[in-house]
C-alpha cells in the first residue's frame, strides 16, 4: 500500500468545534461508522495525545497529526480535517501550545506495508513545500484537497 492510497475524499471532514476533545469525538464517531477503527479508538486517541502531543509548527502551516497505536486501527487511513476555528494543541517535542485548524488523523497498520514513520515523513515533505501549502489552504472541495495531496506526494 502506498501513502497515496491512504487518502480518500470520503475522509475529508469540515468541522466547527472549539476543543480537541470535541474534534476527537466527532472524527472517531464518523470513522467508527466506516469500520476503520475499534470502539476504543477515541479513548486511545485522547490518551496518546495527552502523553505524546502531535501539534507541528511547520514552516508554512501549523498542523496536528493525531494517531493511536495500530491495535485500534482496522483499515489504514488518513483523515483530513479542517476546523473552522483554531484549536489549541500542544506541539510535538516541547509541549508548547500552538493554534491549529488543519488535522491529519493517521491510521496505520504495519501489516499494510507502510509504517507510521514513513507516513510522517511524507506529510513533513508536503508541508515543507510552500507551493503545496499555498494551494492546499485555498481549496475547499474534498476532491480538490485529495487530488492536491496525492499530486504532491513523491
CSV table of C-alpha atoms in Angstrom, one decimal, residues 9-109:
chain,number,residue,atom,x,y,z
A,9,UNK,CA,-12.3,12.1,-0.5
A,10,UNK,CA,-14.7,10.3,1.9
A,11,UNK,CA,-12.2,11.1,4.7
A,12,UNK,CA,-12.1,14.8,4.3
A,13,UNK,CA,-14.1,16.4,7.0
A,14,UNK,CA,-15.1,20.0,7.7
A,15,UNK,CA,-15.6,20.6,11.5
A,16,UNK,CA,-16.8,23.5,13.5
A,17,UNK,CA,-15.7,22.7,17.1
A,18,UNK,CA,-14.0,24.6,19.9
A,19,UNK,CA,-11.9,21.9,21.6
A,20,UNK,CA,-9.7,19.0,20.7
A,21,UNK,CA,-11.9,16.6,22.7
A,22,UNK,CA,-14.9,17.6,20.6
A,23,UNK,CA,-12.9,17.1,17.4
A,24,UNK,CA,-11.6,13.7,18.5
A,25,UNK,CA,-15.2,12.6,19.4
A,26,UNK,CA,-16.6,13.7,16.0
A,27,UNK,CA,-13.8,12.1,14.0
A,28,UNK,CA,-13.9,8.9,16.0
A,29,UNK,CA,-17.7,8.6,15.6
A,30,UNK,CA,-17.5,9.1,11.8
A,31,UNK,CA,-14.7,6.7,11.2
A,32,UNK,CA,-16.2,4.1,13.5
A,33,UNK,CA,-19.2,4.1,11.3
A,34,UNK,CA,-16.9,3.4,8.4
A,35,UNK,CA,-15.5,0.4,10.3
A,36,UNK,CA,-11.9,1.9,10.1
A,37,UNK,CA,-11.3,1.8,13.9
A,38,UNK,CA,-12.2,-0.1,17.0
A,39,UNK,CA,-14.6,1.0,19.7
A,40,UNK,CA,-11.7,2.1,21.9
A,41,UNK,CA,-10.2,4.4,19.3
A,42,UNK,CA,-11.4,7.7,20.7
A,43,UNK,CA,-10.2,6.8,24.2
A,44,UNK,CA,-6.8,5.7,22.8
A,45,UNK,CA,-6.5,8.9,20.8
A,46,UNK,CA,-7.2,11.1,23.8
A,47,UNK,CA,-4.7,9.2,25.9
A,48,UNK,CA,-1.9,9.2,23.3
A,49,UNK,CA,-2.3,12.9,22.6
A,50,UNK,CA,-2.1,13.7,26.3
A,51,UNK,CA,1.1,11.7,26.6
A,52,UNK,CA,2.7,12.5,23.1
A,53,UNK,CA,1.3,15.7,21.6
A,54,UNK,CA,1.1,15.8,17.8
A,55,UNK,CA,1.0,19.5,17.0
A,56,UNK,CA,3.6,20.5,14.5
A,57,UNK,CA,4.6,24.1,13.6
A,58,UNK,CA,5.7,23.6,10.0
A,59,UNK,CA,7.4,26.3,8.1
A,60,UNK,CA,4.2,27.4,6.3
A,61,UNK,CA,1.2,26.0,8.3
A,62,UNK,CA,0.6,24.7,11.8
A,63,UNK,CA,-0.8,21.1,11.7
A,64,UNK,CA,-1.5,18.3,14.0
A,65,UNK,CA,-1.1,14.6,13.3
A,66,UNK,CA,-3.2,12.7,15.9
A,67,UNK,CA,-2.8,8.9,15.9
A,68,UNK,CA,-3.0,5.9,18.1
A,69,UNK,CA,-1.3,2.5,18.3
A,70,UNK,CA,-2.1,0.3,15.4
A,71,UNK,CA,-4.1,-2.1,17.5
A,72,UNK,CA,-7.0,0.4,17.3
A,73,UNK,CA,-6.9,0.5,13.5
A,74,UNK,CA,-8.9,-1.9,11.4
A,75,UNK,CA,-8.1,-0.5,8.0
A,76,UNK,CA,-5.3,2.0,7.2
A,77,UNK,CA,-6.4,5.7,6.5
A,78,UNK,CA,-5.6,9.3,6.8
A,79,UNK,CA,-8.5,11.6,7.7
A,80,UNK,CA,-8.0,15.2,6.6
A,81,UNK,CA,-9.9,17.6,8.9
A,82,UNK,CA,-10.3,21.4,8.5
A,83,UNK,CA,-11.8,23.0,11.6
A,84,UNK,CA,-13.4,26.4,11.2
A,85,UNK,CA,-11.7,27.7,14.3
A,86,UNK,CA,-8.1,27.3,15.6
A,87,UNK,CA,-7.9,24.7,18.3
A,88,UNK,CA,-5.1,24.9,20.9
A,89,UNK,CA,-2.9,21.8,20.9
A,90,UNK,CA,0.5,21.0,22.3
A,91,UNK,CA,3.5,20.9,20.0
A,92,UNK,CA,5.3,17.6,19.4
A,93,UNK,CA,8.6,17.6,21.3
A,94,UNK,CA,8.4,20.7,23.5
A,95,UNK,CA,4.7,20.7,24.5
A,96,UNK,CA,4.3,24.4,23.7
A,97,UNK,CA,0.8,25.4,22.8
A,98,UNK,CA,0.0,26.2,19.2
A,99,UNK,CA,-3.2,27.0,17.3
A,100,UNK,CA,-4.2,24.5,14.6
A,101,UNK,CA,-7.0,24.3,12.1
A,102,UNK,CA,-5.7,21.5,9.9
A,103,UNK,CA,-5.5,18.0,11.3
A,104,UNK,CA,-4.4,14.7,9.7
A,105,UNK,CA,-5.6,11.7,11.7
A,106,UNK,CA,-3.2,8.8,10.9
A,107,UNK,CA,-4.4,5.3,11.0
A,108,UNK,CA,-1.6,3.0,10.0
A,109,UNK,CA,-1.3,-0.8,10.4
